[in-house]
């Protein structure tokens, strides 16, 4: 299986990596939609949130903690930021490896487009 985010997670594809540990990687989105646009992914290949199992629950919590850390490092935690995960086609999911979009550094609109 050729998955671009698995390749980034294992260092086989290039990305601007901001954070890495044994479970997760955070890197800059290649097509940023906001001044801060970081993707937080598990190293484990999980196609999207629908594919999560009970055993993945701590991992999902960990992804949120990594996102918080990046938001603080980027100086947007207090101003506000958005965490988004797109699931399947109508949500616009294009990469089928679970990821949190961390978006911020500008006013985020609601409802989202
Ligand atoms: P999705 O549409 O699946 O929620 O989000 C996929 C995101 O991954 C998009 O924002 C897209 O710009 C980003 N992306 C796709 N391929 C690459 C890549 O090779 N490197 C990086 N850094 N981001 C990518
Ligand atoms: Zn993958």
PDB file of C-alpha atoms and ligand atoms in Angstrom:
ATOM      1  CA  UNK A   1       0.000   0.000   0.000  1.00  0.00           C
ATOM      2  CA  UNK A   2       1.408   3.346  -1.030  1.00  0.00           C
ATOM      3  CA  UNK A   3       0.249   6.004   1.408  1.00  0.00           C
ATOM      4  CA  UNK A   4       1.868   9.445   1.299  1.00  0.00           C
ATOM      5  CA  UNK A   5       1.379  10.053   5.029  1.00  0.00           C
ATOM      6  CA  UNK A   6       2.885   6.648   5.908  1.00  0.00           C
ATOM      7  CA  UNK A   7       5.857   7.659   3.782  1.00  0.00           C
ATOM      8  CA  UNK A   8       6.170  10.993   5.612  1.00  0.00           C
ATOM      9  CA  UNK A   9       5.766   9.254   8.996  1.00  0.00           C
ATOM     10  CA  UNK A  10       8.602   6.861   8.199  1.00  0.00           C
ATOM     11  CA  UNK A  11      10.866   9.505   6.657  1.00  0.00           C
ATOM     12  CA  UNK A  12      10.546   8.062   3.147  1.00  0.00           C
ATOM     13  CA  UNK A  13       8.934  11.284   1.865  1.00  0.00           C
ATOM     14  CA  UNK A  14       9.916  14.840   2.707  1.00  0.00           C
ATOM     15  CA  UNK A  15       7.880  17.178   4.855  1.00  0.00           C
ATOM     16  CA  UNK A  16       8.508  20.127   7.161  1.00  0.00           C
ATOM     17  CA  UNK A  17       8.246  18.119  10.375  1.00  0.00           C
ATOM     18  CA  UNK A  18       7.565  20.168  13.514  1.00  0.00           C
ATOM     19  CA  UNK A  19       7.166  17.343  16.010  1.00  0.00           C
ATOM     20  CA  UNK A  20       7.657  13.598  16.152  1.00  0.00           C
ATOM     21  CA  UNK A  21       7.395  10.914  18.813  1.00  0.00           C
ATOM     22  CA  UNK A  22       6.847   7.147  18.795  1.00  0.00           C
ATOM     23  CA  UNK A  23       3.123   7.511  18.044  1.00  0.00           C
ATOM     24  CA  UNK A  24       2.630  10.689  16.032  1.00  0.00           C
ATOM     25  CA  UNK A  25       4.107  13.188  13.584  1.00  0.00           C
ATOM     26  CA  UNK A  26       3.144  16.828  12.957  1.00  0.00           C
ATOM     27  CA  UNK A  27       4.160  18.607   9.762  1.00  0.00           C
ATOM     28  CA  UNK A  28       3.278  21.664   7.680  1.00  0.00           C
ATOM     29  CA  UNK A  29       0.483  21.187   5.125  1.00  0.00           C
ATOM     30  CA  UNK A  30       1.840  21.482   1.581  1.00  0.00           C
ATOM     31  CA  UNK A  31      -1.119  23.730   0.555  1.00  0.00           C
ATOM     32  CA  UNK A  32      -1.768  25.889   3.616  1.00  0.00           C
ATOM     33  CA  UNK A  33      -5.299  27.269   4.024  1.00  0.00           C
ATOM     34  CA  UNK A  34      -4.364  29.585   6.911  1.00  0.00           C
ATOM     35  CA  UNK A  35      -1.164  31.199   8.262  1.00  0.00           C
ATOM     36  CA  UNK A  36      -0.843  28.131  10.500  1.00  0.00           C
ATOM     37  CA  UNK A  37      -1.840  24.864   8.843  1.00  0.00           C
ATOM     38  CA  UNK A  38      -0.274  21.801  10.391  1.00  0.00           C
ATOM     39  CA  UNK A  39      -1.278  18.155   9.987  1.00  0.00           C
ATOM     40  CA  UNK A  40      -1.094  15.876  13.003  1.00  0.00           C
ATOM     41  CA  UNK A  41      -1.093  12.184  12.120  1.00  0.00           C
ATOM     42  CA  UNK A  42      -0.655   8.846  13.870  1.00  0.00           C
ATOM     43  CA  UNK A  43       2.297   6.786  12.654  1.00  0.00           C
ATOM     44  CA  UNK A  44      -0.125   3.870  12.484  1.00  0.00           C
ATOM     45  CA  UNK A  45      -2.035   3.730   9.198  1.00  0.00           C
ATOM     46  CA  UNK A  46      -5.714   4.320   9.976  1.00  0.00           C
ATOM     47  CA  UNK A  47      -7.768   5.410   6.915  1.00  0.00           C
ATOM     48  CA  UNK A  48     -10.012   7.832   8.828  1.00  0.00           C
ATOM     49  CA  UNK A  49     -11.936   8.193  12.086  1.00  0.00           C
ATOM     50  CA  UNK A  50     -14.549   5.650  10.964  1.00  0.00           C
ATOM     51  CA  UNK A  51     -11.814   3.013  11.001  1.00  0.00           C
ATOM     52  CA  UNK A  52     -10.890   3.667  14.643  1.00  0.00           C
ATOM     53  CA  UNK A  53     -11.291   0.868  17.162  1.00  0.00           C
ATOM     54  CA  UNK A  54     -11.521   1.013  20.946  1.00  0.00           C
ATOM     55  CA  UNK A  55      -7.817   0.279  21.216  1.00  0.00           C
ATOM     56  CA  UNK A  56      -7.050   3.463  19.238  1.00  0.00           C
ATOM     57  CA  UNK A  57      -8.825   5.695  21.793  1.00  0.00           C
ATOM     58  CA  UNK A  58      -5.648   6.701  23.705  1.00  0.00           C
ATOM     59  CA  UNK A  59      -3.914   7.389  20.389  1.00  0.00           C
ATOM     60  CA  UNK A  60      -6.640   9.861  19.372  1.00  0.00           C
ATOM     61  CA  UNK A  61      -6.246  11.643  22.702  1.00  0.00           C
ATOM     62  CA  UNK A  62      -2.525  11.817  22.068  1.00  0.00           C
ATOM     63  CA  UNK A  63      -3.097  13.470  18.668  1.00  0.00           C
ATOM     64  CA  UNK A  64      -5.107  16.213  20.389  1.00  0.00           C
ATOM     65  CA  UNK A  65      -2.320  16.760  22.920  1.00  0.00           C
ATOM     66  CA  UNK A  66       0.238  17.040  20.115  1.00  0.00           C
ATOM     67  CA  UNK A  67      -2.021  19.566  18.369  1.00  0.00           C
ATOM     68  CA  UNK A  68      -2.245  21.621  21.588  1.00  0.00           C
ATOM     69  CA  UNK A  69       1.517  21.613  21.873  1.00  0.00           C
ATOM     70  CA  UNK A  70       1.950  22.863  18.286  1.00  0.00           C
ATOM     71  CA  UNK A  71      -0.740  25.543  18.772  1.00  0.00           C
ATOM     72  CA  UNK A  72       1.130  26.831  21.833  1.00  0.00           C
ATOM     73  CA  UNK A  73       4.478  26.749  20.031  1.00  0.00           C
ATOM     74  CA  UNK A  74       2.961  28.655  17.101  1.00  0.00           C
ATOM     75  CA  UNK A  75       1.549  31.261  19.498  1.00  0.00           C
ATOM     76  CA  UNK A  76      -2.086  30.769  18.500  1.00  0.00           C
ATOM     77  CA  UNK A  77      -3.420  28.805  21.469  1.00  0.00           C
ATOM     78  CA  UNK A  78      -4.919  31.784  23.298  1.00  0.00           C
ATOM     79  CA  UNK A  79      -6.159  33.545  20.145  1.00  0.00           C
ATOM     80  CA  UNK A  80      -7.883  30.396  18.999  1.00  0.00           C
ATOM     81  CA  UNK A  81      -7.490  27.710  16.423  1.00  0.00           C
ATOM     82  CA  UNK A  82      -9.459  24.951  14.795  1.00  0.00           C
ATOM     83  CA  UNK A  83      -8.937  21.192  14.659  1.00  0.00           C
ATOM     84  CA  UNK A  84     -10.613  19.520  11.689  1.00  0.00           C
ATOM     85  CA  UNK A  85     -10.760  15.974  10.447  1.00  0.00           C
ATOM     86  CA  UNK A  86     -12.420  15.314   7.109  1.00  0.00           C
ATOM     87  CA  UNK A  87     -14.084  11.924   6.759  1.00  0.00           C
ATOM     88  CA  UNK A  88     -14.922  10.510   3.316  1.00  0.00           C
ATOM     89  CA  UNK A  89     -15.844  12.229   0.086  1.00  0.00           C
ATOM     90  CA  UNK A  90     -18.520  14.803   0.962  1.00  0.00           C
ATOM     91  CA  UNK A  91     -16.263  16.164   3.695  1.00  0.00           C
ATOM     92  CA  UNK A  92     -13.444  16.497   1.166  1.00  0.00           C
ATOM     93  CA  UNK A  93     -11.107  13.821   2.473  1.00  0.00           C
ATOM     94  CA  UNK A  94      -8.334  13.332  -0.082  1.00  0.00           C
ATOM     95  CA  UNK A  95      -5.661  11.504   1.911  1.00  0.00           C
ATOM     96  CA  UNK A  96      -6.936   8.306   3.496  1.00  0.00           C
ATOM     97  CA  UNK A  97      -4.620   8.296   6.505  1.00  0.00           C
ATOM     98  CA  UNK A  98      -6.202   9.827   9.616  1.00  0.00           C
ATOM     99  CA  UNK A  99      -5.080  13.415  10.220  1.00  0.00           C
ATOM    100  CA  UNK A 100      -6.044  16.432  12.259  1.00  0.00           C
ATOM    101  CA  UNK A 101      -5.794  19.759  10.460  1.00  0.00           C
ATOM    102  CA  UNK A 102      -4.581  22.410  12.913  1.00  0.00           C
ATOM    103  CA  UNK A 103      -5.699  25.736  11.429  1.00  0.00           C
ATOM    104  CA  UNK A 104      -5.171  29.196  12.845  1.00  0.00           C
ATOM    105  CA  UNK A 105      -3.450  32.543  12.683  1.00  0.00           C
ATOM    106  CA  UNK A 106      -6.523  34.207  11.157  1.00  0.00           C
ATOM    107  CA  UNK A 107     -10.198  34.586  11.992  1.00  0.00           C
ATOM    108  CA  UNK A 108     -11.860  31.245  11.294  1.00  0.00           C
ATOM    109  CA  UNK A 109     -15.375  31.476   9.928  1.00  0.00           C
ATOM    110  CA  UNK A 110     -18.424  29.511  10.962  1.00  0.00           C
ATOM    111  CA  UNK A 111     -20.146  27.626   9.473  1.00  0.00           C
ATOM    112  CA  UNK A 112     -17.186  26.165   7.594  1.00  0.00           C
ATOM    113  CA  UNK A 113     -17.478  25.878   3.820  1.00  0.00           C
TER     114      UNK A 113
HETATM  115  P1  LIG B   1      -7.859  16.061   3.506  1.00  0.00           P
HETATM  116  O1  LIG B   1      -8.414  16.726   2.285  1.00  0.00           O
HETATM  117  O2  LIG B   1      -7.669  14.577   3.268  1.00  0.00           O
HETATM  118  O3  LIG B   1      -8.580  16.348   4.782  1.00  0.00           O
HETATM  119  O4  LIG B   1      -6.447  16.714   3.745  1.00  0.00           O
HETATM  120  C1  LIG B   1      -5.280  16.300   3.116  1.00  0.00           C
HETATM  121  C2  LIG B   1      -4.286  17.410   3.296  1.00  0.00           C
HETATM  122  O5  LIG B   1      -3.018  16.895   3.044  1.00  0.00           O
HETATM  123  C3  LIG B   1      -4.507  18.596   2.351  1.00  0.00           C
HETATM  124  O6  LIG B   1      -4.648  19.787   3.110  1.00  0.00           O
HETATM  125  C4  LIG B   1      -3.239  18.594   1.489  1.00  0.00           C
HETATM  126  O7  LIG B   1      -2.801  19.880   1.164  1.00  0.00           O
HETATM  127  C5  LIG B   1      -2.251  17.834   2.351  1.00  0.00           C
HETATM  128  N1  LIG B   1      -1.258  17.077   1.622  1.00  0.00           N
HETATM  129  C6  LIG B   1      -1.502  16.213   0.609  1.00  0.00           C
HETATM  130  N2  LIG B   1      -0.347  15.658   0.183  1.00  0.00           N
HETATM  131  C7  LIG B   1       0.624  16.190   0.968  1.00  0.00           C
HETATM  132  C8  LIG B   1       2.049  15.997   0.999  1.00  0.00           C
HETATM  133  O8  LIG B   1       2.637  15.241   0.243  1.00  0.00           O
HETATM  134  N3  LIG B   1       2.735  16.714   1.935  1.00  0.00           N
HETATM  135  C9  LIG B   1       2.108  17.555   2.801  1.00  0.00           C
HETATM  136  N4  LIG B   1       2.883  18.209   3.668  1.00  0.00           N
HETATM  137  N5  LIG B   1       0.778  17.761   2.791  1.00  0.00           N
HETATM  138  C10 LIG B   1       0.057  17.082   1.881  1.00  0.00           C
HETATM  139 ZN1  LIG B   2      -0.900   5.719   5.778  1.00  0.00          ZN
END
